[in-house]
Short mmCIF file of C-alpha atoms and ligand atoms in Angstrom, two decimals:
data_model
loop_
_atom_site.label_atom_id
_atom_site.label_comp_id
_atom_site.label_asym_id
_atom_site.label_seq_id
_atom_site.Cartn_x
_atom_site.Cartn_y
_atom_site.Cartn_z
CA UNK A 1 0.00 0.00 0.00
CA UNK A 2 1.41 3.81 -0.74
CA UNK A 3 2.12 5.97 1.76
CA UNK A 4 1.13 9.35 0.60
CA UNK A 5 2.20 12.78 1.76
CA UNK A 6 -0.04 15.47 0.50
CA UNK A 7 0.98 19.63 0.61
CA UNK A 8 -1.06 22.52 0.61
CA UNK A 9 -4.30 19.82 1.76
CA UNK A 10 -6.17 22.47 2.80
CA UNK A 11 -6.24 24.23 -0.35
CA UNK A 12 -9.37 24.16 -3.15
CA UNK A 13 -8.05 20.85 -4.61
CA UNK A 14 -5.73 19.62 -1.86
CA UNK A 15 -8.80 19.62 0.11
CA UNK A 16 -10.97 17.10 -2.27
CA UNK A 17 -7.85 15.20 -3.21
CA UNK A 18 -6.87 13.91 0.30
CA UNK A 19 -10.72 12.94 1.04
CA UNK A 20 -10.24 10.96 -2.57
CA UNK A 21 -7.13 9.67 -1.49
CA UNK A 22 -7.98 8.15 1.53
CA UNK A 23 -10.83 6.71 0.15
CA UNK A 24 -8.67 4.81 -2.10
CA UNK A 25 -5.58 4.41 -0.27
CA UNK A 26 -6.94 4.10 3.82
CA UNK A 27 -7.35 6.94 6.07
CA UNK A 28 -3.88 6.28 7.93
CA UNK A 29 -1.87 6.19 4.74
CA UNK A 30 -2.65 9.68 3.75
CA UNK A 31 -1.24 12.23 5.58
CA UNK A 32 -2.33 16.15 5.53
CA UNK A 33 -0.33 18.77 5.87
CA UNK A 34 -0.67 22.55 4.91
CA UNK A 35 1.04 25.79 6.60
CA UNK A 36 -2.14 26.96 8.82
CA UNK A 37 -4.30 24.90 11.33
CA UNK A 38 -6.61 22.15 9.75
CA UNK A 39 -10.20 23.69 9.86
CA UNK A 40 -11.45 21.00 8.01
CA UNK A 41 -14.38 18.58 8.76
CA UNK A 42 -13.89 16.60 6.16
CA UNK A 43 -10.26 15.86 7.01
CA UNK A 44 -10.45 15.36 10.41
CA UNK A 45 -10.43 11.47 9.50
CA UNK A 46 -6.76 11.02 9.26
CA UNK A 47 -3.15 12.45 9.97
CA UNK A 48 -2.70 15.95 9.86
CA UNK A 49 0.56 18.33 10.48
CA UNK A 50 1.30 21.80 10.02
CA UNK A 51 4.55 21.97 8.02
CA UNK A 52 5.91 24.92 5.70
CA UNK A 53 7.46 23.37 2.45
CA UNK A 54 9.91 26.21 3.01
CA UNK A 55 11.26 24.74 5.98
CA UNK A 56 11.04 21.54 5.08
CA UNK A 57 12.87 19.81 8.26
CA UNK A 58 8.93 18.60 9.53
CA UNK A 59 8.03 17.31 6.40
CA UNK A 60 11.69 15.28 6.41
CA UNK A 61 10.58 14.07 10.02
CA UNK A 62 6.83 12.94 8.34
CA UNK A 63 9.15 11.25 5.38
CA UNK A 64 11.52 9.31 7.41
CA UNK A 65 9.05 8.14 10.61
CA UNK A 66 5.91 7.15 8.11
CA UNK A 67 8.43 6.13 5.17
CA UNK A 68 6.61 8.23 2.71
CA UNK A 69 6.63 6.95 -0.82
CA UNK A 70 4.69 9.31 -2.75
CA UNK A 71 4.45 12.74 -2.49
CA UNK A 72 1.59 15.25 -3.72
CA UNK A 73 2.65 18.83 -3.81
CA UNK A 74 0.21 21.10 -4.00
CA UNK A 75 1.01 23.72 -1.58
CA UNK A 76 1.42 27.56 -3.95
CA UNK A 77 0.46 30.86 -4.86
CA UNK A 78 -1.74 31.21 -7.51
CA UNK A 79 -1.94 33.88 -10.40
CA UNK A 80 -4.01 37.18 -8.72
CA UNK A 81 -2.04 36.79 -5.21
CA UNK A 82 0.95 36.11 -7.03
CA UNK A 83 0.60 39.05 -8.97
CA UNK A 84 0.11 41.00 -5.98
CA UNK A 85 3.48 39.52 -4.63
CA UNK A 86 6.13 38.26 -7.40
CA UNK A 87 8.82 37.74 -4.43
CA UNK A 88 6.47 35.71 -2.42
CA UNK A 89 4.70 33.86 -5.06
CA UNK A 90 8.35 33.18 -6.05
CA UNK A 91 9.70 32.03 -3.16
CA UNK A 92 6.92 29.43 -2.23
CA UNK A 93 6.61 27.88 -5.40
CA UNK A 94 10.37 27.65 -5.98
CA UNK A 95 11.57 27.22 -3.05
CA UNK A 96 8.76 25.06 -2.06
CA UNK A 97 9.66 22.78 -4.77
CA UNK A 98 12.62 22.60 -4.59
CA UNK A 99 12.49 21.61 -1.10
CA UNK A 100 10.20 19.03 -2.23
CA UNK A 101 12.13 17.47 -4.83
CA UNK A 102 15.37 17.09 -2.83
CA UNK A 103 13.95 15.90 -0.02
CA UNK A 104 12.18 13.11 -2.16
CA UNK A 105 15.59 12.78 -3.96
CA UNK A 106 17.39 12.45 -0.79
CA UNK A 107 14.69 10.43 1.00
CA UNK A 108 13.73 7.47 -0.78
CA UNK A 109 10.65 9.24 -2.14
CA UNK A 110 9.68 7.45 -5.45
CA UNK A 111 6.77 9.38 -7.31
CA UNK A 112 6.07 13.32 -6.91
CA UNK A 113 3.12 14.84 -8.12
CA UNK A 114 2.61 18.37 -8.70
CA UNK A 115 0.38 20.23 -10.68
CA UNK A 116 1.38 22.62 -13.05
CA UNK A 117 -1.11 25.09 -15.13
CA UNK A 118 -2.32 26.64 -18.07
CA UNK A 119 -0.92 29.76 -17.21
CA UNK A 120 2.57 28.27 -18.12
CA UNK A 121 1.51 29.86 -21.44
CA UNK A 122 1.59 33.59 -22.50
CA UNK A 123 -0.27 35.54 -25.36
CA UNK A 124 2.13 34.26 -27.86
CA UNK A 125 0.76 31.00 -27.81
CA UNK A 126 -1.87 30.04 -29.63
CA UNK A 127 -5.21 30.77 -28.40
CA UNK A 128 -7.55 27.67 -29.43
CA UNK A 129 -6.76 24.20 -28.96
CA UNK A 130 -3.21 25.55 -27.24
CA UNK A 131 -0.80 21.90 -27.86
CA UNK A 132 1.42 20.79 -25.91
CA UNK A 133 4.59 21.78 -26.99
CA UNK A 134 4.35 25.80 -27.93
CA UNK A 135 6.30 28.49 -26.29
CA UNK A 136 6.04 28.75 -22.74
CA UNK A 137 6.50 32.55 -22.38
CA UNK A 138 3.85 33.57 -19.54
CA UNK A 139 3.38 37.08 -18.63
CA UNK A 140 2.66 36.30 -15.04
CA UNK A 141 4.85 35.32 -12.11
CA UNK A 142 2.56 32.73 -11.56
CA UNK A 143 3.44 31.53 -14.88
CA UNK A 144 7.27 31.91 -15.05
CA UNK A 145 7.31 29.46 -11.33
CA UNK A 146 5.09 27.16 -13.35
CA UNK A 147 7.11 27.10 -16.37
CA UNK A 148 9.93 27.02 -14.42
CA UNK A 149 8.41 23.96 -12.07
CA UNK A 150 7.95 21.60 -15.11
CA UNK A 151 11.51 22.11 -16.27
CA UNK A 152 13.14 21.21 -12.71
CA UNK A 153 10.60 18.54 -12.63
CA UNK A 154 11.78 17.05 -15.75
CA UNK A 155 15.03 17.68 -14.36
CA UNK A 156 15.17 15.46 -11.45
CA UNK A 157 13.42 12.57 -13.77
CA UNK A 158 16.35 12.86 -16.53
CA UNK A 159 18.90 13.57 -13.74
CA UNK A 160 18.42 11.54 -10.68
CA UNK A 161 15.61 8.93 -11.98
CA UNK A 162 12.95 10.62 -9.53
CA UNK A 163 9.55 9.85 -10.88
CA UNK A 164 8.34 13.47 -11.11
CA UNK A 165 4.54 13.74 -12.77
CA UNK A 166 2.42 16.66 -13.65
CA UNK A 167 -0.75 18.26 -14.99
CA UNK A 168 -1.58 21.59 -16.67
CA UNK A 169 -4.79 22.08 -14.60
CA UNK A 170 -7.46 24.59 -16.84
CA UNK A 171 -9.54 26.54 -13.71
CA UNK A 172 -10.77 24.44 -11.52
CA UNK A 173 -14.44 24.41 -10.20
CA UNK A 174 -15.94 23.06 -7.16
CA UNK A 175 -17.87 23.38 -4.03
CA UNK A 176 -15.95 22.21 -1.31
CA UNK A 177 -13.54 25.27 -0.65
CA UNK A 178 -13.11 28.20 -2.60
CA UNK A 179 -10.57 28.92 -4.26
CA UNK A 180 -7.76 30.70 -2.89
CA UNK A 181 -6.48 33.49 -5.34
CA UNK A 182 -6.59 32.69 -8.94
CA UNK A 183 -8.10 34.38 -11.79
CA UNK A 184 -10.67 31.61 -12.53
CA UNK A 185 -11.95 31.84 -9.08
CA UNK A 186 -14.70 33.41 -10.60
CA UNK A 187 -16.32 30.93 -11.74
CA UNK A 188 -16.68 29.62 -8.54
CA UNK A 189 -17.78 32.63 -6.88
CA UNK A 190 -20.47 32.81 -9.53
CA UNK A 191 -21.90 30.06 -7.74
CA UNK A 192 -21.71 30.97 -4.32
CA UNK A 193 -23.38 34.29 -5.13
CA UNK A 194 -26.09 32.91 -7.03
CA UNK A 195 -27.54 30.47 -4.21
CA UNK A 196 -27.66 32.93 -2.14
CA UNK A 197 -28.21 36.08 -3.94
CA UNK A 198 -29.12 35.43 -7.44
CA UNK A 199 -27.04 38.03 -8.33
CA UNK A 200 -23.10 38.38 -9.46
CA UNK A 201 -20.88 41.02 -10.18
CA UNK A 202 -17.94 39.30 -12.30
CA UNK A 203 -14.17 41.12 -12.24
CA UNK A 204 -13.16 39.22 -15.71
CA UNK A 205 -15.18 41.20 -19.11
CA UNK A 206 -18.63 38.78 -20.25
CA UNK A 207 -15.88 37.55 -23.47
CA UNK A 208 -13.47 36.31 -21.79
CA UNK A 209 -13.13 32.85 -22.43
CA UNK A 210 -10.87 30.18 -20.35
CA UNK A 211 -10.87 26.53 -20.29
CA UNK A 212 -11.99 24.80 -17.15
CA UNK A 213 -12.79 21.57 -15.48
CA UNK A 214 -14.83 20.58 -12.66
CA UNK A 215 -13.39 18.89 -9.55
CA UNK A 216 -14.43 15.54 -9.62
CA UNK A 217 -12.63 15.48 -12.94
CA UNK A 218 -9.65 17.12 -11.92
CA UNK A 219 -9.21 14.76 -8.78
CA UNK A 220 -9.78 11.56 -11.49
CA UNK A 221 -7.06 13.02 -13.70
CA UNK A 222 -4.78 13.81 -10.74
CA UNK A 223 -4.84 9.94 -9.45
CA UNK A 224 -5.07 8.43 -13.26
CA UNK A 225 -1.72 10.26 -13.93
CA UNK A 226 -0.22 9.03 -10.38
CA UNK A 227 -1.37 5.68 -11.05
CA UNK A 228 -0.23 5.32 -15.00
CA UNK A 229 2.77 2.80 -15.64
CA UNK A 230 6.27 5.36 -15.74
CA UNK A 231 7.07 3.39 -18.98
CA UNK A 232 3.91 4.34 -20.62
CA UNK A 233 4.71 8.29 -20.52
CA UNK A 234 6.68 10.03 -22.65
CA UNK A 235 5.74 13.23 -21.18
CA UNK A 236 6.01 13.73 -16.84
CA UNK A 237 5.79 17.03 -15.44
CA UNK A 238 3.54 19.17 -18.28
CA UNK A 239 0.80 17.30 -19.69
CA UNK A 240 -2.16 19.35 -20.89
CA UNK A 241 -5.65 18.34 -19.73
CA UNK A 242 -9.03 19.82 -20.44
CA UNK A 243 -12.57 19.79 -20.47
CA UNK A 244 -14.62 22.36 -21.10
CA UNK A 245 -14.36 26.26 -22.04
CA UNK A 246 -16.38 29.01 -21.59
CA UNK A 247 -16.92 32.80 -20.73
CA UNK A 248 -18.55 34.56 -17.80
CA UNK A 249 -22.00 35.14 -20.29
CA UNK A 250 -21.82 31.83 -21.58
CA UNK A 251 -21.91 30.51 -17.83
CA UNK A 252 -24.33 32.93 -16.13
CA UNK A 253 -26.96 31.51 -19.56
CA UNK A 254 -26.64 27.97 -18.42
CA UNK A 255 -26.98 28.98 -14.61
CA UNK A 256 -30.11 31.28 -15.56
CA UNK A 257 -31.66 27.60 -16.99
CA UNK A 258 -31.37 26.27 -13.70
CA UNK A 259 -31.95 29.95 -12.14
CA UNK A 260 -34.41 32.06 -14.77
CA UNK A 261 -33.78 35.81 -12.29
CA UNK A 262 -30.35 35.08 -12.24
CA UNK A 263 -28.27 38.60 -13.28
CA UNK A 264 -24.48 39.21 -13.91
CA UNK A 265 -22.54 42.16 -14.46
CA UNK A 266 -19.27 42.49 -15.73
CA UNK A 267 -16.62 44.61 -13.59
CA UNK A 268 -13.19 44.01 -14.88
CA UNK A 269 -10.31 44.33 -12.89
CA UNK A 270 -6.42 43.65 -12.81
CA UNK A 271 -7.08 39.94 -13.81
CA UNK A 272 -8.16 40.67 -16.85
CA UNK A 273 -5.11 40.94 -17.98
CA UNK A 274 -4.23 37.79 -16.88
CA UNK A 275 -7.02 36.36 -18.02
CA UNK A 276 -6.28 37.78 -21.97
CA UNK A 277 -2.61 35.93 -21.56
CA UNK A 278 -4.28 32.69 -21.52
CA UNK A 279 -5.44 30.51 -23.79
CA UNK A 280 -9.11 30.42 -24.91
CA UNK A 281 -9.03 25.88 -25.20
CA UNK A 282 -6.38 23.38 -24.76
CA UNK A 283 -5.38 20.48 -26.94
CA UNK A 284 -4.96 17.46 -24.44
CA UNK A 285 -4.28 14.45 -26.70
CA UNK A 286 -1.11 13.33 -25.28
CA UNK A 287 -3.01 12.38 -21.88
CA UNK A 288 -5.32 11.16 -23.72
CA UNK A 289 -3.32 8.55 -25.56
CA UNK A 290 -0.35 8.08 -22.68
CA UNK A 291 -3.26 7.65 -20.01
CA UNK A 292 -6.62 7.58 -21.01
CA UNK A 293 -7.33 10.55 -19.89
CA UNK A 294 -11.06 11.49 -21.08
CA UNK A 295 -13.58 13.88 -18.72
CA UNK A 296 -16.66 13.27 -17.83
CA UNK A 297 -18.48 16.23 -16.68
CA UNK A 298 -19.64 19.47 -19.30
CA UNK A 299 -20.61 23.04 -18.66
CA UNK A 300 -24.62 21.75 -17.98
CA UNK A 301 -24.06 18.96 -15.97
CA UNK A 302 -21.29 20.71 -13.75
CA UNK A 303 -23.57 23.66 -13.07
CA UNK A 304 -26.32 21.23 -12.18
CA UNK A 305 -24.48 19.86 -9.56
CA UNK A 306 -22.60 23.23 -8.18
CA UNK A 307 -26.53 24.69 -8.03
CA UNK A 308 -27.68 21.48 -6.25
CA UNK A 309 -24.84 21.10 -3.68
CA UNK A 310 -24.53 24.29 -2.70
CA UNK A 311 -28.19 25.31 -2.42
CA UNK A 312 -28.33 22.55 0.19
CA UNK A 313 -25.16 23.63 1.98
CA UNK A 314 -26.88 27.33 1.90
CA UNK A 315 -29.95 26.24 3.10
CA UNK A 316 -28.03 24.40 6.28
CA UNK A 317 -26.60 27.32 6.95
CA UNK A 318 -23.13 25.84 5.83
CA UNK A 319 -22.16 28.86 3.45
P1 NAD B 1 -5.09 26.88 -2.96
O1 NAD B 1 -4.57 28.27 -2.93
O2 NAD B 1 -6.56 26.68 -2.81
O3 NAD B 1 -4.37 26.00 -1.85
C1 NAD B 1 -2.99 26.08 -1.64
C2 NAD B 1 -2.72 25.59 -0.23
O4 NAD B 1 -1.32 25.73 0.00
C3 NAD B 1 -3.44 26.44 0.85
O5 NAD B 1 -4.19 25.61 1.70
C4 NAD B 1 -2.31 27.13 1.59
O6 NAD B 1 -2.54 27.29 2.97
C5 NAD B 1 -1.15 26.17 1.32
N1 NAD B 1 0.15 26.84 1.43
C6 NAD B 1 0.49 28.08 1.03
N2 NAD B 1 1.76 28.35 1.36
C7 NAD B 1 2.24 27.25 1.97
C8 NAD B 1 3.49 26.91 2.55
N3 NAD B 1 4.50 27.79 2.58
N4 NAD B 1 3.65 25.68 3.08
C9 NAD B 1 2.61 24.79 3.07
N5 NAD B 1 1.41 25.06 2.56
C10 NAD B 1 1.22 26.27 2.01
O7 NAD B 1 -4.57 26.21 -4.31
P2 NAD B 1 -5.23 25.04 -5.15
O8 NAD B 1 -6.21 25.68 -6.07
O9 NAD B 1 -5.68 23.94 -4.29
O10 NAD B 1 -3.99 24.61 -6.07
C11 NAD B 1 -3.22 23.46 -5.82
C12 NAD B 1 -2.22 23.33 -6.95
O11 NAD B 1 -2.91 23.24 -8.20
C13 NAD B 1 -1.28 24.53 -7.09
O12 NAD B 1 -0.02 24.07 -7.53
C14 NAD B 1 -1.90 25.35 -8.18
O13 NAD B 1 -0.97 26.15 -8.85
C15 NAD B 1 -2.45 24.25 -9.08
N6 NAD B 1 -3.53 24.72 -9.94
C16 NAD B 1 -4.75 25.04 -9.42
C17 NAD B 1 -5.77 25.46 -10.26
C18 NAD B 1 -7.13 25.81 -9.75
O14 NAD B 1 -7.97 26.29 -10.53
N7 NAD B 1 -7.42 25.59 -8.45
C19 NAD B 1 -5.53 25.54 -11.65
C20 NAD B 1 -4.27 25.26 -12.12
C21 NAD B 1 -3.28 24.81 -11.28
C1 AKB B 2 -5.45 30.63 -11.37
O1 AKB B 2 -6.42 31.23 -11.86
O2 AKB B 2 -4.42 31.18 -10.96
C2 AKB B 2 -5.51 29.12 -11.35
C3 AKB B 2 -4.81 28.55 -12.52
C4 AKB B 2 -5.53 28.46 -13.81
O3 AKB B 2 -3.69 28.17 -12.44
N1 AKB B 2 -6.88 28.72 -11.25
#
């Protein structure tokens, strides 16, 4: 059985992955850790340790006393806070990787897994159906640690024979936590404020088109790339995956079917230039062929089940 080490577990994803995780792996062999307090319900089932992956001597102690096999690292900064704060966003996902890699390297850690993003491109990449090898010249610091990320990734593969995997996540969409400082995190919001006010005022223009996925997808994609046989892929740290694209008016129409006074209006704001760098859909055949990699959820049937769960979570009084 693995013994799995997850980062950043409190986080939008890291927060649905662990729960998935020890679903499939057993409670015990899953072990949480993030840089604040767990405030989690849903993860109060298993380990859990505050560790910094920029001091990384108490995730070395978690390594050596569980003998740690794989590691998920998905502790970061994402594009909007990382914007706000190149050093920082720097620093953490650098110098949290790094940390990450060496002490897997050093360790006996034999698979990391760390998620990369679409915002390892720039505008000079090409817009629709974005493949997987184009220039990688992001506009964002977000981007440039991402870019960066894959390369050391691929790196310590080539190098030292670590198995280092990866994913180009598209925004990701779900109703477990929000998200925690991207430029997609709209399209969560959107859902938040809809349950409970039928109203949302969106910072990204009504065109502005992104590819996205929702989380149940994400979190199948994340564990189908952990689990795929290392001889199958000829790609580890960067592999584009997608599912679905649209813009803020596209979305609001499909939450007005579900939601007929539903209003939006459009309030741009620094992300919008973020936003424009990015590509408009994502060409994701080389998961699909090295891993099966094929989605399941659309635009309608994800904002069914966004309205559904969170209009019972409002209605408890959860959000
Ligand atoms: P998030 O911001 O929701 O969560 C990140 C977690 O990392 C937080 O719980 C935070 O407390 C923790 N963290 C921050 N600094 C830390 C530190 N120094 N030490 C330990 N933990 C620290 O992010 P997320 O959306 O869950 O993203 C997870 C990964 O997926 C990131 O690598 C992100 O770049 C990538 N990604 C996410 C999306 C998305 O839409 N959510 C899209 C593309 C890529
Ligand atoms: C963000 O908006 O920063 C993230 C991402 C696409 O990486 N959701």
């Amino acid at each position: 059985m693995k013994k799995i080490l997850v980062t950043g577990a409190l986080g939008q994803i890291g927060s649905e992955l662990t729960v998935a995780l020890r679903q499939k792996y057993g409670e015990s062999n899953v072990i949480a850790t993030d840089v604040r307090p767990n405030n989690k319900a849903t993860l109060a089932n298993g380990p859990f340790h505050i560790a910094d992956v920029c001091n990384p001597g108490t995730l070395a102690e978690i390594v050596n006393k569980e003998k740690v096999d794989t590691i998920f690292h998905l502790a970061a900064i994402l594009s909007a806070r990382g914007e706000k704060d190149p050093q920082f966003c720097w620093n953490i996902n650098m110098g949290g990787l790094m940390n990450i890699l060496e002490l897997a390297r050093t360790n006996g850690v034999k698979e990391v897994v760390t998620p990369s993003s679409m915002a390892v491109w720039g505008p000079n990449a090409p817009q629709f159906n974005t493949p997987q090898e184009s220039a990688l010249k992001p506009t964002t610091m977000y981007g440039v640690t991402k870019v960066c990320g894959e390369r050391v990734c691929d790196y310590y593969v080539q190098k030292y024979g670590l198995d280092c995997r990866g994913l180009r996540y598209p925004g990701i969409i779900s109703s477990e936590t929000l998200p925690g400082g991207g430029t997609t995190d709209y399209a969560v919001e959107i859902f938040y404020d809809a349950v409970k006010t039928h109203r949302y005022s969106c910072f990204l223009s009504a065109e502005s088109t992104l590819p996205m996925m929702y989380m149940p997808d994400c979190i199948h994609a994340t564990i189908s790339l952990a689990e795929a046989e290392f001889k199958n892929l000829k790609h580890h740290s960067d592999f584009n995956v997608a599912a679905f694209s649209f813009n803020p008016k596209e979305l609001a129409e499909v939450i007005k079917k579900f939601m007929p006074d539903f209003q939006i209006e459009y309030n741009p704001d620094f992300r919008q230039a973020i936003a424009d760098s990015w590509p408009k859909s994502i060409d994701d055949s080389a998961a699909r062929e090295e891993w099966n990699w094929k989605p399941k959820y659309d635009i309608e049937t994800m904002t069914k089940d966004m309205l559904e769960i969170l209009t019972k979570k409002h209605a408890a009084g959860l959000i």
